[in-house]
């Protein structure tokens, strides 16, 4: 392999890992990082988005619309879960762990009973391209730019829109926001729904690349939590640099010794970062600003 092909292969693997980490983590970053809810059903929202996206695509919708349908379905389910279960547990973080774990089990087993152990998927679109002697999936490049687009859209939503201002105010000082006339219950519901929709979007985007099974969310949830923990509480300052660092570690270790060592590298990185930066990367950046 010549030097140019080697460099491109390394960049491609980094971009692929970065996209996976960002798309897997953004929904969790909104729900856990902003709202403080430890959502162990995050993987099931991803699974919901994937199943609905594939069903919509097989029904005749174009792939982009099918993916949006999956995100919308997950968002609506998330708002329902927030209204029925999570709303009563905001002051009880340990109880949210048990509740969302129970929701995860119900969703996984319910999908298994209703839809079976697997669902017919769809092929990866857009084909491949050649660099040197190796071929690469063009859809993986689309996923990378989708991840960048999601980060930009979230930044714009929470900094340049009325909803974003109200959401940040409600989450930071809920009693003051309520005293000023903000419908805090609606804001919490919409914010949780947004996090669930982002999870569904990740599932829809990765559905063409994966086997659809009821437990597919487990593929995402560990790396999503790792990225959020390393990034810290601030979604906008922490998620992107955390994903970049972890993607570098994962791509390097995977290229060196395979997938298992890539996972080990992620966990070792978390241990080191949390030991050195207890509040994550965003906590360090905010302290430097101050």
GROMACS .gro file of N, CA and C in nm, residues 121-233:
model
  339
  121UNK      N    1  -3.361  -0.641   0.596
  121UNK     CA    2  -3.305  -0.509   0.581
  121UNK      C    3  -3.305  -0.463   0.436
  122UNK      N    4  -3.217  -0.369   0.409
  122UNK     CA    5  -3.203  -0.318   0.272
  122UNK      C    6  -3.054  -0.299   0.246
  123UNK      N    7  -3.016  -0.302   0.123
  123UNK     CA    8  -2.875  -0.290   0.089
  123UNK      C    9  -2.820  -0.150   0.115
  124UNK      N   10  -2.690  -0.143   0.131
  124UNK     CA   11  -2.625  -0.013   0.149
  124UNK      C   12  -2.630   0.064   0.018
  125UNK      N   13  -2.683   0.188   0.019
  125UNK     CA   14  -2.698   0.264  -0.106
  125UNK      C   15  -2.567   0.328  -0.153
  126UNK      N   16  -2.571   0.379  -0.273
  126UNK     CA   17  -2.466   0.463  -0.333
  126UNK      C   18  -2.343   0.387  -0.381
  127UNK      N   19  -2.333   0.258  -0.352
  127UNK     CA   20  -2.221   0.181  -0.403
  127UNK      C   21  -2.088   0.214  -0.337
  128UNK      N   22  -1.980   0.197  -0.412
  128UNK     CA   23  -1.846   0.217  -0.355
  128UNK      C   24  -1.757   0.291  -0.454
  129UNK      N   25  -1.641   0.334  -0.406
  129UNK     CA   26  -1.543   0.399  -0.492
  129UNK      C   27  -1.407   0.338  -0.464
  130UNK      N   28  -1.316   0.355  -0.557
  130UNK     CA   29  -1.186   0.289  -0.552
  130UNK      C   30  -1.076   0.390  -0.521
  131UNK      N   31  -0.990   0.354  -0.427
  131UNK     CA   32  -0.867   0.430  -0.401
  131UNK      C   33  -0.754   0.330  -0.394
  132UNK      N   34  -0.665   0.336  -0.491
  132UNK     CA   35  -0.561   0.236  -0.499
  132UNK      C   36  -0.621   0.099  -0.527
  133UNK      N   37  -0.578   0.000  -0.449
  133UNK     CA   38  -0.628  -0.136  -0.469
  133UNK      C   39  -0.750  -0.166  -0.383
  134UNK      N   40  -0.800  -0.066  -0.309
  134UNK     CA   41  -0.906  -0.090  -0.213
  134UNK      C   42  -1.032  -0.012  -0.252
  135UNK      N   43  -1.148  -0.069  -0.218
  135UNK     CA   44  -1.275  -0.001  -0.242
  135UNK      C   45  -1.336   0.042  -0.108
  136UNK      N   46  -1.406   0.154  -0.111
  136UNK     CA   47  -1.465   0.211   0.009
  136UNK      C   48  -1.611   0.244  -0.017
  137UNK      N   49  -1.694   0.227   0.087
  137UNK     CA   50  -1.836   0.256   0.075
  137UNK      C   51  -1.859   0.408   0.071
  138UNK      N   52  -1.930   0.454  -0.029
  138UNK     CA   53  -1.963   0.596  -0.039
  138UNK      C   54  -2.063   0.637   0.069
  139UNK      N   55  -2.146   0.542   0.111
  139UNK     CA   56  -2.247   0.575   0.214
  139UNK      C   57  -2.181   0.611   0.346
  140UNK      N   58  -2.064   0.553   0.375
  140UNK     CA   59  -1.992   0.588   0.498
  140UNK      C   60  -1.947   0.734   0.496
  141UNK      N   61  -1.915   0.785   0.379
  141UNK     CA   62  -1.881   0.927   0.365
  141UNK      C   63  -2.005   1.013   0.391
  142UNK      N   64  -2.120   0.967   0.339
  142UNK     CA   65  -2.246   1.037   0.365
  142UNK      C   66  -2.275   1.042   0.515
  143UNK      N   67  -2.248   0.934   0.585
  143UNK     CA   68  -2.270   0.930   0.729
  143UNK      C   69  -2.182   1.032   0.801
  144UNK      N   70  -2.058   1.047   0.756
  144UNK     CA   71  -1.968   1.145   0.818
  144UNK      C   72  -2.024   1.287   0.803
  145UNK      N   73  -2.066   1.322   0.683
  145UNK     CA   74  -2.120   1.456   0.663
  145UNK      C   75  -2.255   1.473   0.733
  146UNK      N   76  -2.329   1.364   0.748
  146UNK     CA   77  -2.454   1.370   0.824
  146UNK      C   78  -2.425   1.403   0.970
  147UNK      N   79  -2.320   1.343   1.025
  147UNK     CA   80  -2.281   1.372   1.164
  147UNK      C   81  -2.244   1.519   1.182
  148UNK      N   82  -2.168   1.573   1.088
  148UNK     CA   83  -2.133   1.715   1.094
  148UNK      C   84  -2.259   1.801   1.085
  149UNK      N   85  -2.352   1.762   0.997
  149UNK     CA   86  -2.477   1.836   0.982
  149UNK      C   87  -2.560   1.835   1.109
  150UNK      N   88  -2.565   1.721   1.178
  150UNK     CA   89  -2.641   1.710   1.303
  150UNK      C   90  -2.579   1.801   1.410
  151UNK      N   91  -2.447   1.801   1.421
  151UNK     CA   92  -2.381   1.889   1.518
  151UNK      C   93  -2.412   2.036   1.489
  152UNK      N   94  -2.404   2.076   1.363
  152UNK     CA   95  -2.432   2.214   1.326
  152UNK      C   96  -2.578   2.250   1.354
  153UNK      N   97  -2.669   2.157   1.323
  153UNK     CA   98  -2.812   2.183   1.344
  153UNK      C   99  -2.843   2.197   1.493
  154UNK      N  100  -2.782   2.113   1.577
  154UNK     CA  101  -2.805   2.123   1.721
  154UNK      C  102  -2.752   2.255   1.777
  155UNK      N  103  -2.634   2.294   1.730
  155UNK     CA  104  -2.577   2.422   1.777
  155UNK      C  105  -2.670   2.537   1.739
  156UNK      N  106  -2.718   2.537   1.616
  156UNK     CA  107  -2.807   2.643   1.571
  156UNK      C  108  -2.938   2.641   1.649
  157UNK      N  109  -2.994   2.521   1.673
  157UNK     CA  110  -3.122   2.510   1.742
  157UNK      C  111  -3.115   2.566   1.883
  158UNK      N  112  -3.010   2.529   1.957
  158UNK     CA  113  -3.004   2.568   2.098
  158UNK      C  114  -2.943   2.706   2.121
  159UNK      N  115  -2.889   2.768   2.018
  159UNK     CA  116  -2.828   2.901   2.036
  159UNK      C  117  -2.900   3.011   1.959
  160UNK      N  118  -2.970   2.977   1.853
  160UNK     CA  119  -3.026   3.080   1.767
  160UNK      C  120  -3.178   3.076   1.756
  161UNK      N  121  -3.245   2.989   1.831
  161UNK     CA  122  -3.390   2.982   1.822
  161UNK      C  123  -3.453   3.007   1.960
  162UNK      N  124  -3.580   3.045   1.958
  162UNK     CA  125  -3.653   3.069   2.083
  162UNK      C  126  -3.663   2.940   2.165
  163UNK      N  127  -3.690   2.827   2.096
  163UNK     CA  128  -3.699   2.700   2.168
  163UNK      C  129  -3.568   2.671   2.241
  164UNK      N  130  -3.456   2.694   2.175
  164UNK     CA  131  -3.327   2.666   2.236
  164UNK      C  132  -3.304   2.749   2.361
  165UNK      N  133  -3.339   2.876   2.355
  165UNK     CA  134  -3.323   2.963   2.473
  165UNK      C  135  -3.412   2.915   2.587
  166UNK      N  136  -3.538   2.883   2.555
  166UNK     CA  137  -3.631   2.837   2.658
  166UNK      C  138  -3.585   2.702   2.715
  167UNK      N  139  -3.535   2.614   2.630
  167UNK     CA  140  -3.489   2.483   2.676
  167UNK      C  141  -3.371   2.498   2.772
  168UNK      N  142  -3.274   2.578   2.735
  168UNK     CA  143  -3.158   2.596   2.822
  168UNK      C  144  -3.197   2.664   2.952
  169UNK      N  145  -3.286   2.761   2.945
  169UNK     CA  146  -3.331   2.830   3.067
  169UNK      C  147  -3.408   2.735   3.158
  170UNK      N  148  -3.496   2.653   3.100
  170UNK     CA  149  -3.576   2.560   3.178
  170UNK      C  150  -3.490   2.456   3.246
  171UNK      N  151  -3.392   2.404   3.174
  171UNK     CA  152  -3.308   2.298   3.228
  171UNK      C  153  -3.212   2.352   3.334
  172UNK      N  154  -3.165   2.476   3.317
  172UNK     CA  155  -3.070   2.533   3.412
  172UNK      C  156  -3.140   2.588   3.536
  173UNK      N  157  -3.250   2.664   3.517
  173UNK     CA  158  -3.320   2.725   3.630
  173UNK      C  159  -3.471   2.706   3.609
  174UNK      N  160  -3.523   2.586   3.632
  174UNK     CA  161  -3.663   2.558   3.599
  174UNK      C  162  -3.763   2.644   3.675
  175UNK      N  163  -3.737   2.672   3.803
  175UNK     CA  164  -3.834   2.750   3.882
  175UNK      C  165  -3.842   2.894   3.832
  176UNK      N  166  -3.730   2.950   3.795
  176UNK     CA  167  -3.732   3.087   3.742
  176UNK      C  168  -3.802   3.090   3.607
  177UNK      N  169  -3.776   2.992   3.522
  177UNK     CA  170  -3.842   2.986   3.392
  177UNK      C  171  -3.993   2.974   3.408
  178UNK      N  172  -4.037   2.889   3.502
  178UNK     CA  173  -4.179   2.874   3.526
  178UNK      C  174  -4.240   3.004   3.578
  179UNK      N  175  -4.168   3.076   3.665
  179UNK     CA  176  -4.218   3.202   3.718
  179UNK      C  177  -4.234   3.308   3.609
  180UNK      N  178  -4.153   3.296   3.502
  180UNK     CA  179  -4.162   3.391   3.391
  180UNK      C  180  -4.264   3.349   3.285
  181UNK      N  181  -4.337   3.243   3.313
  181UNK     CA  182  -4.446   3.203   3.224
  181UNK      C  183  -4.412   3.095   3.124
  182UNK      N  184  -4.296   3.033   3.134
  182UNK     CA  185  -4.258   2.927   3.041
  182UNK      C  186  -4.328   2.797   3.081
  183UNK      N  187  -4.386   2.728   2.984
  183UNK     CA  188  -4.448   2.598   3.010
  183UNK      C  189  -4.336   2.494   3.019
  184UNK      N  190  -4.283   2.478   3.139
  184UNK     CA  191  -4.165   2.394   3.157
  184UNK      C  192  -4.194   2.248   3.126
  185UNK      N  193  -4.315   2.202   3.152
  185UNK     CA  194  -4.348   2.063   3.121
  185UNK      C  195  -4.340   2.037   2.971
  186UNK      N  196  -4.392   2.132   2.893
  186UNK     CA  197  -4.386   2.117   2.747
  186UNK      C  198  -4.241   2.120   2.699
  187UNK      N  199  -4.159   2.208   2.757
  187UNK     CA  200  -4.019   2.219   2.716
  187UNK      C  201  -3.944   2.089   2.748
  188UNK      N  202  -3.967   2.034   2.867
  188UNK     CA  203  -3.905   1.906   2.902
  188UNK      C  204  -3.947   1.797   2.805
  189UNK      N  205  -4.076   1.793   2.774
  189UNK     CA  206  -4.128   1.690   2.684
  189UNK      C  207  -4.066   1.702   2.545
  190UNK      N  208  -4.059   1.825   2.493
  190UNK     CA  209  -4.002   1.846   2.360
  190UNK      C  210  -3.852   1.814   2.358
  191UNK      N  211  -3.782   1.850   2.466
  191UNK     CA  212  -3.638   1.824   2.471
  191UNK      C  213  -3.611   1.674   2.477
  192UNK      N  214  -3.688   1.602   2.558
  192UNK     CA  215  -3.671   1.457   2.564
  192UNK      C  216  -3.707   1.395   2.428
  193UNK      N  217  -3.814   1.446   2.367
  193UNK     CA  218  -3.852   1.397   2.234
  193UNK      C  219  -3.744   1.423   2.131
  194UNK      N  220  -3.677   1.539   2.142
  194UNK     CA  221  -3.567   1.570   2.050
  194UNK      C  222  -3.454   1.470   2.066
  195UNK      N  223  -3.418   1.439   2.191
  195UNK     CA  224  -3.313   1.340   2.215
  195UNK      C  225  -3.349   1.204   2.158
  196UNK      N  226  -3.475   1.163   2.177
  196UNK     CA  227  -3.521   1.035   2.122
  196UNK      C  228  -3.521   1.038   1.970
  197UNK      N  229  -3.560   1.152   1.911
  197UNK     CA  230  -3.561   1.163   1.764
  197UNK      C  231  -3.419   1.155   1.708
  198UNK      N  232  -3.323   1.213   1.777
  198UNK     CA  233  -3.183   1.204   1.733
  198UNK      C  234  -3.134   1.059   1.740
  199UNK      N  235  -3.178   0.987   1.844
  199UNK     CA  236  -3.145   0.844   1.851
  199UNK      C  237  -3.207   0.769   1.733
  200UNK      N  238  -3.334   0.800   1.703
  200UNK     CA  239  -3.400   0.737   1.590
  200UNK      C  240  -3.333   0.771   1.458
  201UNK      N  241  -3.284   0.895   1.447
  201UNK     CA  242  -3.211   0.935   1.327
  201UNK      C  243  -3.085   0.850   1.310
  202UNK      N  244  -3.014   0.828   1.419
  202UNK     CA  245  -2.894   0.743   1.413
  202UNK      C  246  -2.931   0.602   1.367
  203UNK      N  247  -3.041   0.549   1.422
  203UNK     CA  248  -3.084   0.416   1.381
  203UNK      C  249  -3.122   0.411   1.234
  204UNK      N  250  -3.193   0.514   1.187
  204UNK     CA  251  -3.232   0.518   1.047
  204UNK      C  252  -3.112   0.529   0.954
  205UNK      N  253  -3.015   0.612   0.992
  205UNK     CA  254  -2.897   0.629   0.908
  205UNK      C  255  -2.813   0.501   0.900
  206UNK      N  256  -2.806   0.428   1.011
  206UNK     CA  257  -2.723   0.307   1.011
  206UNK      C  258  -2.799   0.181   0.975
  207UNK      N  259  -2.932   0.192   0.959
  207UNK     CA  260  -3.012   0.073   0.923
  207UNK      C  261  -2.964   0.004   0.796
  208UNK      N  262  -2.925   0.078   0.689
  208UNK     CA  263  -2.879   0.007   0.568
  208UNK      C  264  -2.747  -0.068   0.585
  209UNK      N  265  -2.676  -0.041   0.693
  209UNK     CA  266  -2.544  -0.102   0.712
  209UNK      C  267  -2.545  -0.216   0.812
  210UNK      N  268  -2.661  -0.246   0.874
  210UNK     CA  269  -2.665  -0.340   0.985
  210UNK      C  270  -2.772  -0.446   0.966
  211UNK      N  271  -2.758  -0.555   1.041
  211UNK     CA  272  -2.864  -0.654   1.052
  211UNK      C  273  -2.964  -0.605   1.156
  212UNK      N  274  -3.091  -0.601   1.122
  212UNK     CA  275  -3.192  -0.549   1.212
  212UNK      C  276  -3.242  -0.658   1.306
  213UNK      N  277  -3.205  -0.647   1.432
  213UNK     CA  278  -3.249  -0.740   1.536
  213UNK      C  279  -3.295  -0.657   1.656
  214UNK      N  280  -3.381  -0.712   1.742
  214UNK     CA  281  -3.432  -0.634   1.855
  214UNK      C  282  -3.325  -0.583   1.951
  215UNK      N  283  -3.210  -0.648   1.954
  215UNK     CA  284  -3.102  -0.607   2.045
  215UNK      C  285  -2.999  -0.518   1.979
  216UNK      N  286  -3.028  -0.465   1.861
  216UNK     CA  287  -2.927  -0.387   1.787
  216UNK      C  288  -2.886  -0.260   1.860
  217UNK      N  289  -2.970  -0.209   1.949
  217UNK     CA  290  -2.934  -0.088   2.023
  217UNK      C  291  -2.811  -0.104   2.109
  218UNK      N  292  -2.784  -0.228   2.151
  218UNK     CA  293  -2.665  -0.253   2.234
  218UNK      C  294  -2.537  -0.221   2.160
  219UNK      N  295  -2.541  -0.226   2.026
  219UNK     CA  296  -2.424  -0.192   1.946
  219UNK      C  297  -2.386  -0.046   1.964
  220UNK      N  298  -2.485   0.039   1.993
  220UNK     CA  299  -2.463   0.182   2.001
  220UNK      C  300  -2.443   0.233   2.144
  221UNK      N  301  -2.509   0.171   2.241
  221UNK     CA  302  -2.527   0.240   2.369
  221UNK      C  303  -2.396   0.255   2.447
  222UNK      N  304  -2.307   0.155   2.440
  222UNK     CA  305  -2.182   0.168   2.514
  222UNK      C  306  -2.100   0.285   2.461
  223UNK      N  307  -2.086   0.295   2.329
  223UNK     CA  308  -2.006   0.402   2.272
  223UNK      C  309  -2.074   0.537   2.289
  224UNK      N  310  -2.208   0.540   2.292
  224UNK     CA  311  -2.279   0.665   2.316
  224UNK      C  312  -2.251   0.716   2.457
  225UNK      N  313  -2.259   0.629   2.557
  225UNK     CA  314  -2.232   0.670   2.694
  225UNK      C  315  -2.087   0.711   2.711
  226UNK      N  316  -1.996   0.637   2.649
  226UNK     CA  317  -1.853   0.671   2.657
  226UNK      C  318  -1.829   0.812   2.603
  227UNK      N  319  -1.889   0.844   2.488
  227UNK     CA  320  -1.870   0.976   2.427
  227UNK      C  321  -1.927   1.087   2.514
  228UNK      N  322  -2.045   1.065   2.570
  228UNK     CA  323  -2.109   1.167   2.654
  228UNK      C  324  -2.030   1.188   2.782
  229UNK      N  325  -1.984   1.081   2.844
  229UNK     CA  326  -1.907   1.093   2.968
  229UNK      C  327  -1.776   1.166   2.944
  230UNK      N  328  -1.707   1.133   2.836
  230UNK     CA  329  -1.581   1.202   2.805
  230UNK      C  330  -1.607   1.347   2.768
  231UNK      N  331  -1.715   1.373   2.697
  231UNK     CA  332  -1.746   1.510   2.656
  231UNK      C  333  -1.786   1.600   2.771
  232UNK      N  334  -1.853   1.545   2.871
  232UNK     CA  335  -1.898   1.626   2.983
  232UNK      C  336  -2.039   1.679   2.962
  233UNK      N  337  -2.081   1.768   3.051
  233UNK     CA  338  -2.222   1.810   3.056
  233UNK      C  339  -2.262   1.900   2.940
   0.00000   0.00000   0.00000
